[in-house]
XYZ file of N, CA and C in Angstrom:
309
model
N 38.908 81.839 -110.902
C 37.726 81.125 -110.475
C 36.748 81.075 -111.647
N 36.172 79.922 -111.925
C 35.249 79.810 -113.060
C 33.969 80.617 -112.851
N 33.381 81.031 -113.949
C 32.113 81.768 -113.923
C 31.007 80.808 -114.321
N 30.016 80.659 -113.462
C 28.887 79.785 -113.768
C 28.108 80.406 -114.924
N 27.978 79.693 -116.058
C 27.289 80.267 -117.208
C 25.805 80.493 -116.956
N 25.244 81.441 -117.685
C 23.837 81.796 -117.509
C 22.910 80.625 -117.796
N 23.330 79.679 -118.640
C 22.472 78.544 -118.969
C 22.295 77.591 -117.788
N 23.158 77.695 -116.774
C 23.051 76.846 -115.583
C 22.203 77.581 -114.554
N 21.025 77.077 -114.303
C 20.161 77.696 -113.300
C 20.707 77.322 -111.927
N 21.111 78.319 -111.151
C 21.792 78.077 -109.886
C 20.815 77.739 -108.766
N 19.712 78.452 -108.684
C 18.787 78.245 -107.570
C 17.354 78.069 -108.047
N 16.596 77.370 -107.222
C 15.148 77.303 -107.398
C 14.532 77.502 -106.021
N 13.232 77.260 -105.880
C 12.578 77.516 -104.586
C 13.065 76.595 -103.468
N 13.749 75.515 -103.814
C 14.251 74.569 -102.800
C 15.730 74.778 -102.479
N 16.371 75.701 -103.161
C 17.791 75.952 -102.927
C 18.606 75.714 -104.188
N 19.812 75.228 -104.026
C 20.726 74.984 -105.143
C 20.181 73.859 -106.025
N 20.200 74.071 -107.339
C 19.678 73.054 -108.249
C 20.682 71.916 -108.425
N 20.186 70.774 -108.862
C 21.051 69.627 -109.122
C 22.058 69.974 -110.220
N 21.578 70.658 -111.263
C 22.444 71.072 -112.367
C 23.583 71.949 -111.851
N 23.271 72.901 -110.970
C 24.296 73.791 -110.421
C 25.286 73.009 -109.557
N 24.789 72.114 -108.716
C 25.688 71.300 -107.874
C 26.670 70.513 -108.729
N 26.170 69.902 -109.798
C 27.042 69.122 -110.683
C 28.057 70.013 -111.392
N 27.596 71.180 -111.894
C 28.500 72.072 -112.604
C 29.590 72.571 -111.663
N 29.201 72.973 -110.474
C 30.168 73.492 -109.503
C 31.185 72.417 -109.116
N 30.707 71.212 -108.874
C 31.607 70.106 -108.522
C 32.619 69.851 -109.625
N 32.169 69.928 -110.879
C 33.050 69.660 -112.020
C 34.017 70.803 -112.327
N 33.660 72.052 -112.000
C 34.458 73.195 -112.441
C 35.172 73.983 -111.339
N 34.660 73.968 -110.129
C 35.297 74.727 -109.047
C 36.310 73.838 -108.330
N 37.511 74.350 -108.087
C 38.498 73.547 -107.354
C 38.050 73.345 -105.903
N 38.482 72.262 -105.304
C 38.111 71.950 -103.920
C 38.516 73.082 -102.973
N 39.623 73.750 -103.272
C 40.088 74.843 -102.412
C 39.139 76.037 -102.421
N 38.267 76.126 -103.439
C 37.305 77.227 -103.532
C 35.939 76.827 -102.978
N 35.805 75.590 -102.523
C 34.532 75.098 -102.000
C 34.622 74.972 -100.472
N 34.792 76.110 -99.832
C 34.925 76.145 -98.371
C 33.890 77.106 -97.795
N 33.553 76.972 -96.512
C 32.559 77.885 -95.917
C 32.931 79.350 -96.135
N 31.948 80.127 -96.589
C 32.138 81.553 -96.819
C 32.679 81.909 -98.187
N 32.986 80.906 -99.009
C 33.549 81.176 -100.336
C 32.500 81.775 -101.268
N 32.919 82.658 -102.172
C 31.978 83.236 -103.137
C 31.793 82.323 -104.341
N 30.827 82.675 -105.150
C 30.621 82.040 -106.442
C 30.433 83.199 -107.423
N 30.848 82.995 -108.663
C 30.685 84.027 -109.681
C 29.716 83.486 -110.719
N 28.659 84.249 -111.002
C 27.665 83.791 -111.963
C 27.474 84.805 -113.086
N 27.304 84.265 -114.297
C 26.997 85.083 -115.463
C 25.504 85.371 -115.421
N 25.136 86.620 -115.632
C 23.725 87.005 -115.526
C 23.331 87.919 -116.673
N 22.052 88.253 -116.683
C 21.529 89.163 -117.690
C 22.087 90.563 -117.516
N 21.781 91.400 -118.466
C 22.316 92.756 -118.533
C 22.020 93.580 -117.280
N 20.855 93.397 -116.681
C 20.463 94.248 -115.559
C 20.589 93.563 -114.200
N 20.953 92.312 -114.166
C 21.060 91.580 -112.899
C 22.523 91.507 -112.477
N 23.086 92.653 -112.093
C 24.517 92.686 -111.787
C 24.821 92.929 -110.314
N 23.809 92.857 -109.467
C 24.022 93.085 -108.035
C 24.693 91.860 -107.413
N 25.626 92.093 -106.499
C 26.247 91.013 -105.738
C 25.308 90.664 -104.579
N 25.079 89.369 -104.368
C 24.097 88.939 -103.374
C 24.808 88.247 -102.206
N 24.701 88.801 -100.996
C 25.359 88.168 -99.847
C 24.678 86.854 -99.454
N 25.464 85.941 -98.904
C 24.974 84.655 -98.390
C 24.250 83.822 -99.443
N 24.604 83.967 -100.711
C 23.861 83.276 -101.763
C 24.691 82.232 -102.496
N 25.974 82.118 -102.152
C 26.771 81.058 -102.753
C 26.444 79.749 -102.021
N 26.771 78.611 -102.600
C 26.493 77.339 -101.930
C 27.192 77.199 -100.577
N 28.215 78.029 -100.349
C 28.988 77.938 -99.114
C 28.724 79.104 -98.179
N 27.704 79.887 -98.480
C 27.323 80.991 -97.602
C 28.017 82.311 -97.896
N 28.810 82.368 -98.948
C 29.479 83.615 -99.326
C 28.654 84.383 -100.346
N 29.274 85.394 -100.916
C 28.597 86.217 -101.921
C 28.423 85.461 -103.240
N 27.330 85.736 -103.915
C 27.165 85.359 -105.312
C 27.508 86.632 -106.074
N 28.682 86.637 -106.696
C 29.173 87.817 -107.391
C 28.745 87.803 -108.849
N 28.373 88.969 -109.353
C 28.075 89.093 -110.775
C 29.385 88.992 -111.543
N 29.348 88.331 -112.686
C 30.558 88.193 -113.492
C 31.106 89.547 -113.933
N 30.304 90.606 -113.833
C 30.778 91.935 -114.204
C 31.854 92.441 -113.252
N 32.004 91.796 -112.084
C 33.040 92.187 -111.136
C 34.422 91.729 -111.605
N 34.454 90.783 -112.517
C 35.718 90.258 -113.032
C 36.126 91.116 -114.225
N 37.355 91.628 -114.244
C 37.786 92.433 -115.380
C 37.578 91.672 -116.693
N 37.129 92.368 -117.714
C 36.776 91.741 -118.990
C 37.899 90.872 -119.550
N 39.135 91.320 -119.410
C 40.248 90.549 -119.979
C 40.520 89.253 -119.215
N 39.982 89.125 -117.996
C 40.178 87.909 -117.209
C 38.982 86.959 -117.240
N 37.877 87.418 -117.803
C 36.679 86.574 -117.853
C 36.872 85.422 -118.812
N 36.454 84.256 -118.371
C 36.397 83.116 -119.274
C 35.049 83.186 -119.958
N 35.046 83.087 -121.254
C 33.782 83.152 -121.974
C 32.969 81.895 -121.705
N 31.686 82.086 -121.538
C 30.819 80.930 -121.396
C 30.773 80.206 -122.733
N 30.373 78.959 -122.706
C 30.281 78.192 -123.940
C 29.319 78.855 -124.917
N 28.215 79.375 -124.418
C 27.222 80.014 -125.286
C 27.789 81.273 -125.929
N 28.519 82.090 -125.167
C 29.101 83.314 -125.713
C 30.149 82.983 -126.769
N 30.964 81.975 -126.508
C 31.980 81.568 -127.482
C 31.316 81.052 -128.754
N 30.221 80.300 -128.620
C 29.491 79.780 -129.771
C 28.904 80.927 -130.597
N 28.328 81.932 -129.903
C 27.765 83.078 -130.612
C 28.836 83.802 -131.411
N 30.030 83.958 -130.822
C 31.120 84.629 -131.533
C 31.549 83.839 -132.761
N 31.640 82.512 -132.614
C 32.035 81.684 -133.757
C 31.011 81.782 -134.879
N 29.727 81.787 -134.528
C 28.677 81.856 -135.543
C 28.665 83.211 -136.241
N 29.071 84.252 -135.535
C 29.050 85.600 -136.116
C 30.201 85.820 -137.092
N 31.250 85.015 -136.978
C 32.403 85.182 -137.856
C 32.227 84.325 -139.101
N 32.429 84.902 -140.293
C 32.294 84.118 -141.522
C 33.434 83.110 -141.648
N 33.159 82.022 -142.313
C 34.186 81.018 -142.584
C 35.226 81.612 -143.541
N 36.506 81.338 -143.319
C 37.537 81.875 -144.234
C 37.296 81.467 -145.679
N 36.826 80.248 -145.923
C 36.583 79.802 -147.296
C 35.474 80.620 -147.948
N 34.487 81.041 -147.172
C 33.401 81.859 -147.716
C 33.931 83.220 -148.166
N 34.882 83.768 -147.410
C 35.455 85.054 -147.787
C 36.240 84.945 -149.087
N 36.986 83.867 -149.252
C 37.800 83.671 -150.448
C 36.907 83.510 -151.658
N 35.880 82.676 -151.552
C 35.038 82.433 -152.716
C 34.282 83.703 -153.124
N 33.848 84.499 -152.140
C 33.145 85.738 -152.478
C 34.069 86.707 -153.209
N 35.295 86.852 -152.703
C 36.218 87.798 -153.343
C 36.605 87.293 -154.736
N 36.725 85.984 -154.925
C 37.041 85.416 -156.222
C 35.899 85.693 -157.200
N 34.647 85.547 -156.732
C 33.506 85.816 -157.585
C 33.506 87.259 -158.058
N 33.844 88.177 -157.165
C 33.874 89.589 -157.541
C 34.946 89.850 -158.596
N 36.083 89.187 -158.465
C 37.166 89.433 -159.415
C 36.835 88.902 -160.807
N 35.931 87.929 -160.864
C 35.517 87.383 -162.156
C 34.337 88.158 -162.736
N 33.889 89.159 -162.012
C 32.778 89.963 -162.493
C 31.420 89.314 -162.277
N 31.342 88.375 -161.350
C 30.068 87.689 -161.075
C 29.261 88.407 -160.039
């Protein structure tokens, strides 16, 4: 089941946001959009409580921490952060070449 990324605001004072409805429609299979079905949302470090009756279908809104780490799909933002943190292979080669030339 997909994890709603933290960048998608799921609820506001009027209920489910338009952004969340669109994201859920595009990413959740129809078989998972039934009465009582849960939703899994990515949240901040301290917001890991599971909330009953908070999914769009009246089921639990589960914290993504309930999903084993090896089964979690990375959010686009998390994947982007990882890519930015890794140096480009060409940068590593040029740096090591500079060192070998005594530069």
